[in-house]
Coordinates of C-alpha atoms in Angstrom, one line a residue:
M229 CA 49.7 51.2 91.0
K230 CA 53.1 52.3 90.6
T231 CA 53.9 49.6 93.2
L232 CA 52.4 47.3 91.5
L233 CA 53.4 48.2 87.9
I234 CA 57.4 48.1 88.7
L235 CA 57.2 45.3 90.9
L236 CA 55.5 42.8 88.3
N237 CA 58.0 44.8 86.1
F238 CA 61.2 43.2 87.8
V239 CA 60.7 40.5 90.2
A240 CA 62.1 37.7 87.7
F241 CA 65.3 39.6 88.7
N242 CA 64.7 39.9 92.4
I243 CA 63.0 36.9 93.5
F244 CA 66.2 35.3 94.5
S245 CA 68.3 38.4 95.1
Q246 CA 68.3 39.4 99.0
N247 CA 70.1 42.7 98.8
P248 CA 71.5 44.5 101.7
F249 CA 70.0 47.6 102.8
N250 CA 71.6 50.5 104.5
F251 CA 70.5 54.0 105.9
L252 CA 72.0 57.2 106.4
D253 CA 70.0 59.7 108.5
Y254 CA 72.5 61.8 109.7
N255 CA 70.6 65.0 109.0
N256 CA 66.9 65.6 108.4
V257 CA 67.0 63.1 105.4
K258 CA 66.7 59.4 105.7
A259 CA 68.2 57.9 102.6
G260 CA 68.4 54.4 101.8
F261 CA 71.1 52.4 99.4
E262 CA 71.5 48.9 98.0
Q263 CA 74.1 47.1 96.5
N264 CA 72.7 46.5 93.1
G265 CA 73.0 50.0 91.8
V266 CA 69.5 51.5 93.1
L267 CA 69.6 54.0 95.4
F268 CA 66.6 55.4 97.6
N269 CA 64.4 52.3 97.2
Q270 CA 64.2 48.9 99.0
T271 CA 63.6 46.6 96.1
N272 CA 62.6 44.0 97.5
I273 CA 59.5 45.7 99.0
V274 CA 59.6 48.2 96.0
K275 CA 59.5 50.5 99.0
A276 CA 60.5 54.5 98.2
R277 CA 63.3 55.4 100.8
Y278 CA 64.4 59.0 100.3
E279 CA 62.3 60.4 103.3
V280 CA 62.1 64.1 103.9
P281 CA 61.6 65.0 106.2
K282 CA 62.8 62.3 108.2
Y283 CA 60.6 59.8 110.0
S284 CA 57.4 61.6 108.0
N285 CA 57.3 58.3 105.9
I286 CA 57.1 60.6 102.7
N287 CA 59.5 60.8 100.1
T288 CA 60.4 63.2 97.3
I289 CA 62.6 60.2 94.9
F290 CA 61.2 56.8 94.3
A291 CA 64.3 55.5 92.8
A292 CA 67.7 56.6 91.5
S293 CA 70.8 54.8 89.4
F294 CA 73.8 55.3 87.6
W295 CA 74.0 55.1 83.8
A296 CA 77.1 54.6 82.2
G297 CA 78.1 53.3 78.8
G298 CA 80.8 54.0 76.1
I299 CA 82.3 52.7 73.0
D300 CA 85.7 50.2 72.2
Q301 CA 87.8 50.4 70.1
L302 CA 85.8 47.8 67.7
G303 CA 82.6 50.2 67.6
N304 CA 81.0 47.9 70.3
I305 CA 78.5 49.5 73.2
H306 CA 79.3 48.7 76.8
I307 CA 76.8 49.8 78.8
A308 CA 75.9 49.2 82.6
A309 CA 72.4 50.7 84.0
T310 CA 69.1 50.1 86.3
K311 CA 66.2 51.5 87.0
Y312 CA 64.6 49.3 89.8
A313 CA 66.0 46.2 90.2
S314 CA 69.4 44.0 90.8
G315 CA 71.3 42.8 87.4
D316 CA 74.0 45.1 86.0
Y317 CA 75.8 46.6 88.7
F318 CA 77.0 43.9 91.9
S319 CA 78.2 43.9 95.2
G320 CA 82.1 44.5 96.1
P321 CA 84.9 46.0 93.6
Y322 CA 86.4 44.7 90.6
S323 CA 88.5 41.6 90.6
S324 CA 91.2 40.6 87.9
T325 CA 90.9 37.1 89.0
N326 CA 88.0 36.7 88.7
S327 CA 87.3 36.1 92.7
Y328 CA 83.7 36.7 93.1
N329 CA 82.6 33.4 94.4
D330 CA 85.7 33.6 96.4
S331 CA 85.2 32.7 100.1
L332 CA 87.3 35.0 101.2
Y333 CA 85.9 38.0 98.3
I334 CA 82.6 37.3 99.5
Q335 CA 83.5 37.6 103.2
K336 CA 85.6 40.8 102.9
Y337 CA 83.6 42.5 100.1
E338 CA 80.2 41.5 99.4
N339 CA 77.1 43.1 101.0
K340 CA 79.5 45.6 102.8
F341 CA 78.3 48.9 103.6
W342 CA 80.8 51.5 105.8
N343 CA 79.1 54.4 107.9
V344 CA 81.5 56.3 109.3
T345 CA 80.9 59.8 111.2
Q346 CA 83.3 62.6 112.6
S347 CA 82.8 62.1 115.9
Q348 CA 84.4 59.0 115.6
I349 CA 87.4 59.7 113.6
Q350 CA 87.4 62.5 116.6
N351 CA 87.6 60.0 118.9
H352 CA 90.2 58.0 117.0
L353 CA 92.4 60.5 117.1
A354 CA 92.6 61.4 120.6
N355 CA 92.8 58.0 121.4
Y356 CA 95.2 56.2 119.1
L357 CA 98.0 56.5 120.8
S358 CA 96.5 55.2 124.5
P359 CA 98.1 51.7 125.7
G360 CA 95.1 49.0 124.8
Y361 CA 93.1 51.5 122.5
V362 CA 91.3 49.2 120.0
P363 CA 89.5 51.4 117.1
E364 CA 86.0 50.7 116.8
P365 CA 84.9 48.6 113.9
A366 CA 83.9 51.4 111.6
I367 CA 87.2 52.6 111.8
L368 CA 89.3 49.2 112.1
N369 CA 87.4 48.0 109.1
W370 CA 87.2 50.5 106.9
P371 CA 88.8 49.3 103.3
G372 CA 91.6 51.5 102.2
N373 CA 93.5 48.5 101.1
G374 CA 92.3 45.7 98.8
D375 CA 93.3 42.7 98.8
V376 CA 95.5 42.0 95.9
T377 CA 95.3 38.3 96.4
L378 CA 91.9 38.4 94.9
G379 CA 92.8 40.5 92.1
V380 CA 91.5 43.4 94.1
A381 CA 92.9 47.0 93.3
S382 CA 95.5 47.5 96.3
N383 CA 94.0 51.1 97.1
L384 CA 90.0 51.4 97.4
A385 CA 88.4 53.0 99.9
P386 CA 90.0 56.8 100.7
F387 CA 92.0 57.3 103.9
V388 CA 94.2 59.7 105.4
D389 CA 98.0 58.2 105.8
L390 CA 100.0 58.9 108.8
N391 CA 103.2 57.9 108.2
G392 CA 102.8 57.8 104.0
D393 CA 103.5 54.3 103.8
N394 CA 100.2 53.8 101.2
I395 CA 99.0 51.0 103.8
Y396 CA 95.9 51.6 105.9
N397 CA 96.4 51.2 109.9
P398 CA 94.5 52.6 112.3
Y399 CA 96.8 52.0 114.9
G400 CA 99.2 54.0 113.5
G401 CA 96.2 57.0 113.3
D402 CA 95.5 56.5 109.7
Y403 CA 91.1 57.0 109.6
P404 CA 88.8 57.5 106.7
D405 CA 88.6 60.3 104.6
I406 CA 85.1 60.9 104.3
R407 CA 83.3 64.0 104.0
G408 CA 80.4 65.8 106.0
D409 CA 79.4 65.2 109.6
G410 CA 78.3 61.5 108.8
A411 CA 78.9 59.5 105.7
L412 CA 77.7 55.8 104.3
F413 CA 80.6 53.9 101.7
Y414 CA 80.4 51.2 99.1
I415 CA 81.7 49.8 96.2
I416 CA 80.1 47.8 93.4
N417 CA 80.9 46.5 89.8
D418 CA 79.7 45.7 86.8
A419 CA 81.6 42.5 85.8
K420 CA 80.9 40.1 88.0
D421 CA 77.9 38.6 86.0
I422 CA 75.9 39.3 82.6
H423 CA 73.8 42.7 82.6
T424 CA 70.1 41.5 83.0
Q425 CA 68.8 45.1 82.9
S426 CA 70.8 46.9 80.1
G427 CA 71.7 43.7 78.4
G428 CA 74.5 45.3 77.8
L429 CA 78.5 44.4 77.6
A430 CA 80.3 44.9 80.9
L431 CA 82.2 48.3 81.1
N432 CA 84.4 46.3 83.6
M433 CA 84.1 49.2 85.6
E434 CA 84.2 49.6 89.3
M435 CA 82.0 52.4 91.3
H436 CA 82.4 53.8 94.6
I437 CA 79.8 55.6 96.2
M438 CA 80.0 58.0 99.4
A439 CA 77.1 59.6 100.7
Y440 CA 77.2 62.4 103.0
Q441 CA 75.3 64.7 105.3
Y442 CA 75.7 67.7 107.5
A443 CA 73.3 68.1 110.2
S444 CA 72.6 72.0 110.2
T445 CA 70.6 74.9 110.6
N446 CA 70.0 75.9 107.3
F447 CA 69.3 74.1 103.8
L448 CA 72.1 71.4 104.3
D449 CA 70.1 69.8 106.9
N450 CA 67.7 69.0 103.8
T451 CA 70.6 68.1 101.8
T452 CA 72.5 64.5 101.1
F453 CA 75.5 64.9 99.1
L454 CA 77.0 62.0 96.6
N455 CA 80.9 61.6 95.9
V456 CA 80.9 59.0 93.0
R457 CA 83.9 57.6 91.9
I458 CA 84.5 55.1 88.9
F459 CA 87.4 53.0 87.9
N460 CA 88.3 51.5 84.5
R461 CA 89.7 48.4 85.9
G462 CA 90.0 46.4 82.9
T463 CA 91.9 46.7 79.3
L464 CA 88.7 48.4 77.2
Q465 CA 89.8 51.7 75.6
L466 CA 86.3 53.6 75.7
S467 CA 85.4 57.0 73.8
D468 CA 82.6 59.1 74.3
F469 CA 81.8 58.0 77.6
K470 CA 78.9 59.1 79.4
V471 CA 77.4 58.7 82.7
G472 CA 74.2 59.9 83.5
F473 CA 71.9 60.1 86.8
F474 CA 68.6 58.5 86.6
V475 CA 65.8 59.8 88.9
D476 CA 62.7 58.8 89.4
G477 CA 61.2 61.9 91.5
D478 CA 57.9 60.9 93.0
L479 CA 57.1 63.9 95.4
G480 CA 54.6 62.3 97.7
Y481 CA 51.8 61.0 95.6
F482 CA 53.4 59.6 92.7
N483 CA 51.0 60.7 89.9
D484 CA 50.4 64.4 90.1
D485 CA 54.0 65.8 89.6
F486 CA 56.2 67.6 86.4
F487 CA 59.5 68.2 85.8
G488 CA 62.0 70.4 85.1
C489 CA 65.6 71.5 84.4
N490 CA 68.1 74.7 84.6
P491 CA 70.9 73.9 82.5
S492 CA 72.9 76.6 83.4
K493 CA 73.4 75.4 87.1
D494 CA 73.8 71.5 86.0
L495 CA 70.5 71.4 87.6
M496 CA 67.2 68.8 87.1
Y497 CA 64.2 69.0 89.2
F498 CA 60.4 67.5 89.8
Y499 CA 57.6 69.6 91.4
N500 CA 53.9 69.1 91.9
A501 CA 51.5 70.8 89.3
D502 CA 49.5 72.1 91.5
N503 CA 49.5 73.7 95.3
I504 CA 48.1 70.5 96.8
D505 CA 49.8 67.1 96.8
E506 CA 46.7 64.4 97.4
P507 CA 46.8 61.3 99.2
N508 CA 47.3 58.2 97.9
G509 CA 44.9 56.3 98.8
N510 CA 45.1 56.2 102.8
T511 CA 48.5 57.0 102.7
I512 CA 49.2 61.0 103.8
Q513 CA 51.2 63.1 101.4
Y514 CA 52.5 66.3 101.3
G515 CA 49.3 67.8 101.1
Q516 CA 49.7 71.7 100.9
N517 CA 52.3 74.0 99.4
P518 CA 54.4 70.3 98.4
P519 CA 57.6 70.8 98.5
A520 CA 60.4 70.5 94.7
C521 CA 63.2 68.1 94.7
G522 CA 66.1 69.0 92.7
I523 CA 69.6 67.5 91.7
V524 CA 72.8 69.1 90.8
S525 CA 75.7 68.6 89.4
L526 CA 78.7 69.9 91.3
T527 CA 81.9 69.3 89.9
K528 CA 80.9 68.1 86.1
P529 CA 79.0 69.9 83.2
V530 CA 75.8 68.4 82.0
G531 CA 75.4 67.7 78.7
A532 CA 71.8 66.7 78.4
I533 CA 68.9 66.5 80.9
G534 CA 65.7 64.8 79.8
C535 CA 62.2 63.7 80.6
F536 CA 60.1 60.4 80.2
S537 CA 57.0 59.4 82.1
G538 CA 55.1 56.2 82.3
T539 CA 56.3 52.9 81.6
N540 CA 54.2 52.0 78.4
L541 CA 54.6 54.9 76.4
F542 CA 56.7 53.5 73.6
P543 CA 59.4 54.9 72.6
H544 CA 58.8 58.0 74.9
S545 CA 58.9 55.8 77.9
D546 CA 61.7 53.8 80.2
P547 CA 63.9 52.1 78.0
A548 CA 63.3 48.3 77.9
P549 CA 65.3 45.8 79.9
N550 CA 67.6 43.9 77.7
Q551 CA 67.6 46.5 74.9
P552 CA 71.0 48.3 75.6
I553 CA 70.5 50.3 72.3
Q554 CA 67.7 52.1 74.5
F555 CA 69.3 52.8 77.4
W556 CA 72.4 54.1 74.9
N557 CA 70.0 56.4 72.9
Y558 CA 68.8 58.2 76.2
L559 CA 72.1 59.0 77.3
N560 CA 72.3 60.4 73.5
S561 CA 69.6 62.5 73.8
K562 CA 67.4 60.2 71.8
W563 CA 64.1 58.7 72.6
A564 CA 63.9 54.5 72.9
D565 CA 63.6 54.0 69.3
G566 CA 66.5 56.5 68.3
S567 CA 64.5 59.9 67.2
P568 CA 66.0 62.9 68.9
W569 CA 65.0 64.7 71.8
V570 CA 63.3 67.9 70.4
Q571 CA 62.6 71.4 71.5
G572 CA 58.9 72.5 72.8
G573 CA 55.8 70.6 72.9
L574 CA 56.2 67.2 74.8
G575 CA 59.8 66.6 73.3
W576 CA 59.2 64.6 70.4
E577 CA 58.5 65.4 66.8
N578 CA 54.4 66.1 66.2
S579 CA 53.5 66.2 69.7
P580 CA 51.9 69.7 69.9
G581 CA 53.3 72.8 70.3
A582 CA 56.8 70.9 69.4
T583 CA 59.7 71.7 66.8
N584 CA 61.9 69.7 64.9
L585 CA 64.8 71.0 66.5
P586 CA 67.2 68.2 68.1
Y587 CA 67.4 69.4 71.9
D588 CA 69.6 68.1 74.5
I589 CA 67.6 69.8 77.1
M590 CA 63.9 69.6 78.2
Y591 CA 61.3 71.5 79.9
D592 CA 64.0 74.6 80.7
G593 CA 62.0 77.4 81.3
N594 CA 61.3 78.4 84.4
P595 CA 57.6 77.8 86.0
T596 CA 57.4 80.5 88.3
T597 CA 57.5 83.2 85.9
S598 CA 56.1 81.3 82.8
V599 CA 59.1 82.2 80.9
G600 CA 60.3 79.6 78.5
W601 CA 59.3 75.8 77.6
S602 CA 57.9 74.2 80.9
E603 CA 55.5 71.7 81.7
M604 CA 53.3 74.6 83.0
T605 CA 53.5 76.5 80.2
N606 CA 52.8 73.6 77.7
Q607 CA 49.6 72.7 79.5
N608 CA 50.9 69.0 80.0
V609 CA 48.7 66.9 82.0
A610 CA 50.4 66.1 85.2
G611 CA 52.0 62.4 86.3
D612 CA 54.8 60.3 86.9
R613 CA 58.0 62.2 86.1
R614 CA 61.8 60.0 85.2
G615 CA 64.6 62.7 84.9
L616 CA 67.9 61.5 83.5
M617 CA 71.0 64.1 83.6
V618 CA 73.8 63.1 81.3
L619 CA 77.0 64.5 82.0
E620 CA 79.8 65.7 79.3
S621 CA 81.5 62.6 77.6
M622 CA 84.8 61.9 78.1
N623 CA 87.3 59.3 77.0
F624 CA 87.8 56.5 79.8
N625 CA 90.6 54.1 78.9
A626 CA 92.0 51.2 80.7
N627 CA 93.2 52.1 84.5
Q628 CA 91.4 55.5 84.3
S629 CA 89.4 56.8 87.1
D630 CA 87.3 59.7 87.4
C631 CA 85.5 61.4 90.0
M632 CA 81.7 63.1 90.0
D633 CA 79.8 64.7 92.8
F634 CA 76.1 65.8 93.3
A635 CA 73.8 67.1 96.0
I636 CA 70.2 66.2 96.5
L637 CA 68.2 69.3 97.2
Y638 CA 64.9 70.2 99.1
G639 CA 63.0 72.9 99.1
R640 CA 59.8 74.0 100.9
S641 CA 59.4 77.5 101.6
G642 CA 56.0 78.4 100.1
N643 CA 53.7 77.2 96.9
H644 CA 55.1 74.5 94.5
L645 CA 56.1 77.2 92.3
E646 CA 57.8 79.3 95.0
N647 CA 59.0 76.1 96.0
V648 CA 61.0 75.0 92.4
Q649 CA 63.0 79.0 92.5
T650 CA 64.1 78.0 96.4
V651 CA 65.5 74.7 94.8
I652 CA 67.3 76.6 91.6
N653 CA 68.5 79.1 94.3
L654 CA 69.7 76.0 96.5
A655 CA 71.5 74.7 93.8
D656 CA 73.8 78.0 93.8
S657 CA 74.5 77.7 97.5
A658 CA 75.0 73.7 97.3
K659 CA 78.1 74.5 94.8
L660 CA 79.2 77.6 96.5
F661 CA 79.5 75.5 99.3
Y662 CA 81.0 72.5 97.9
E663 CA 83.5 74.6 95.9
S664 CA 84.6 76.1 99.6
Q665 CA 85.7 72.6 100.6
S666 CA 89.2 72.7 98.9
L667 CA 89.6 69.7 102.6
F668 CA 87.6 67.7 99.8
N669 CA 89.5 65.8 97.1
C670 CA 89.5 62.7 94.6
N671 CA 92.3 61.2 96.0
Q672 CA 92.3 58.0 97.3
V673 CA 95.1 58.3 99.8
T674 CA 96.0 61.7 101.3
L675 CA 99.1 62.2 103.0
A676 CA 98.5 63.6 106.9
V677 CA 100.7 66.5 107.6
N678 CA 103.6 65.4 109.7
S679 CA 103.2 67.4 113.1
N680 CA 106.9 66.7 114.3
T681 CA 107.8 68.7 111.0
E682 CA 108.3 72.6 110.0
D683 CA 105.6 71.8 107.3
E684 CA 103.1 71.6 110.4
F685 CA 99.9 74.1 110.9
T686 CA 101.3 76.0 113.8
L687 CA 97.9 77.0 116.0
Y688 CA 98.1 79.0 119.3
P689 CA 96.9 80.1 121.9
N690 CA 95.1 77.0 123.0
P691 CA 93.2 77.0 124.8
T692 CA 91.4 80.2 123.8
D693 CA 88.9 82.8 124.2
G694 CA 88.3 82.1 120.2
K695 CA 90.9 84.2 119.2
V696 CA 93.4 82.1 117.4
T697 CA 96.0 82.6 115.1
I698 CA 97.5 79.7 112.6
K699 CA 100.2 79.5 110.7
S700 CA 101.2 77.2 107.7
L701 CA 104.4 76.9 105.2
T702 CA 101.2 77.5 102.3
P703 CA 97.9 78.6 102.1
F704 CA 95.0 76.3 103.7
A705 CA 91.4 75.9 104.0
L706 CA 89.9 75.5 108.0
S707 CA 86.5 73.4 108.6
I708 CA 85.4 73.4 112.3
Y709 CA 83.3 70.6 113.7
D710 CA 82.0 70.3 117.5
I711 CA 82.7 67.7 119.7
N712 CA 79.8 65.6 118.7
G713 CA 81.4 65.8 115.3
R714 CA 78.6 68.1 113.6
F715 CA 80.0 70.4 111.0
I716 CA 79.1 74.1 112.9
S717 CA 81.4 76.5 110.3
N718 CA 81.4 77.5 106.7
P719 CA 84.7 76.5 105.7
I720 CA 87.5 79.4 105.7
Q721 CA 89.7 80.0 102.9
S722 CA 93.3 81.1 104.4
K723 CA 96.6 82.6 103.8
N724 CA 99.4 81.5 105.0
I725 CA 99.1 83.2 108.9
N726 CA 95.5 84.0 109.5
E727 CA 94.2 85.7 112.9
F728 CA 90.4 84.9 113.8
D729 CA 87.9 85.7 116.1
L730 CA 85.9 82.6 116.1
Q731 CA 83.0 83.7 118.2
L732 CA 82.3 80.3 119.5
N733 CA 80.4 78.9 122.4
K734 CA 82.7 77.4 125.2
G735 CA 83.6 74.2 124.5
V736 CA 85.9 71.5 122.7
Y737 CA 86.3 71.6 119.0
F738 CA 88.0 70.1 116.3
F739 CA 89.9 72.4 113.6
H740 CA 90.0 70.3 109.9
L741 CA 93.3 71.8 108.1
A742 CA 93.8 71.2 104.7
S743 CA 96.8 72.6 102.5
E744 CA 98.8 70.9 99.8
K745 CA 101.0 69.3 102.1
G746 CA 98.1 67.3 103.1
K747 CA 95.5 67.1 106.1
T748 CA 95.3 67.2 110.1
I749 CA 92.9 68.1 112.8
K750 CA 93.6 69.7 116.3
K751 CA 91.4 69.7 119.5
V752 CA 90.9 73.2 120.3
I753 CA 89.3 74.5 123.9
I754 CA 87.2 77.9 123.8
N755 CA 87.1 78.8 127.5

């Protein structure tokens, strides 16, 4: 029934649209992406595409998207937002010359995904100096530089620049600056056409999304990370600019879920209302002890977290298409009609148990302990839940960019409530892991360390029995990958000179090193 209702809602927007689709499935998650701003749903067949475990045909998320809005100097609201369909976001980078229909623009940028793995990068670095070497397409076609003759920015996808000329040249050893064992990268904009989902005025925004995963034996194997970079490519000076992450969480069967959050951890989550995830018709779901799914902001503080359900409960349901004020209201802790979210009850005034106190957070109690305001303690009726996490507002001026990061978590270690606590704990684990990765930055171009200068990293002995010394003129971070490009060691923060006893199995490894001077990768043999 949910699929039918949503299909009827947006068939008019998608009937002439064939959005390309791509998967990231490097670990135990199979996550799908489209070029229309919708994540985790294949909209032309209205199918959830966030499958955990991989190959189970069971999903924890039905769809997701990013909402962004701000106010210009004249007081006009500009907004880009979608839920389940094309209409506000368009494939490719922003073009200052409006070259979106140019055949060269279409050839270079429209409907493009770039998938790269660490093993491909390691192979490239090992061979780029070899006579006759041709980089494989994943490396060769990486969009490090934009075509300025098409009005596109000169720097696009992040890359490591070996000679510091700011030009992506894989034949000279440059390579994509990805995260994780495997990554998927794509670019969208909100400027190509009118907004038929939100009905809002364009932001002239370009959005870069890098989804990445780690193949691991711990929680990382069930986690997808998102790095989102936004660019104000136009002339607008936007105040009170907000970014929201909309997630329709369906834990298997869509109509038996609850929602909650933990604002101190910048976390929202979905969980089953009881300990059985019922079948949906003839479709098998999670069954007993269903998992919980969490979304945590890793780098930006959260200003508001809200929840709504259904599509016909105005003003407490989804914002309606072509109603920009309704999307804007949700980004500002209000219901579609402008009434405030309140503490208690169902989050709106006059609902049983509600106060009249405006509140930016909904259901922030812990259902595991029955302490505080939760859907369990409020004895809500289970159903279809959609969540919205809104980051703290900022000014977003012309030529400004910003970077934000999220992790999609999966917890299944006990019953439906114990799995909520698992996800809450995993939010801490994901943040600690992310914060340990000083290899990460928000730069579009990162200078590679020149191995011919005194600023290089020195590593010895090599080959080694696992005991190595690494020297650098500045403190550095070390991450270790195996020959297949799989992350195998927690990131190590180090001072200038360090001795390590790594206890690694015999084989070939790649040491990823980063300091304030730049990045490099060294091949190390363990005997």
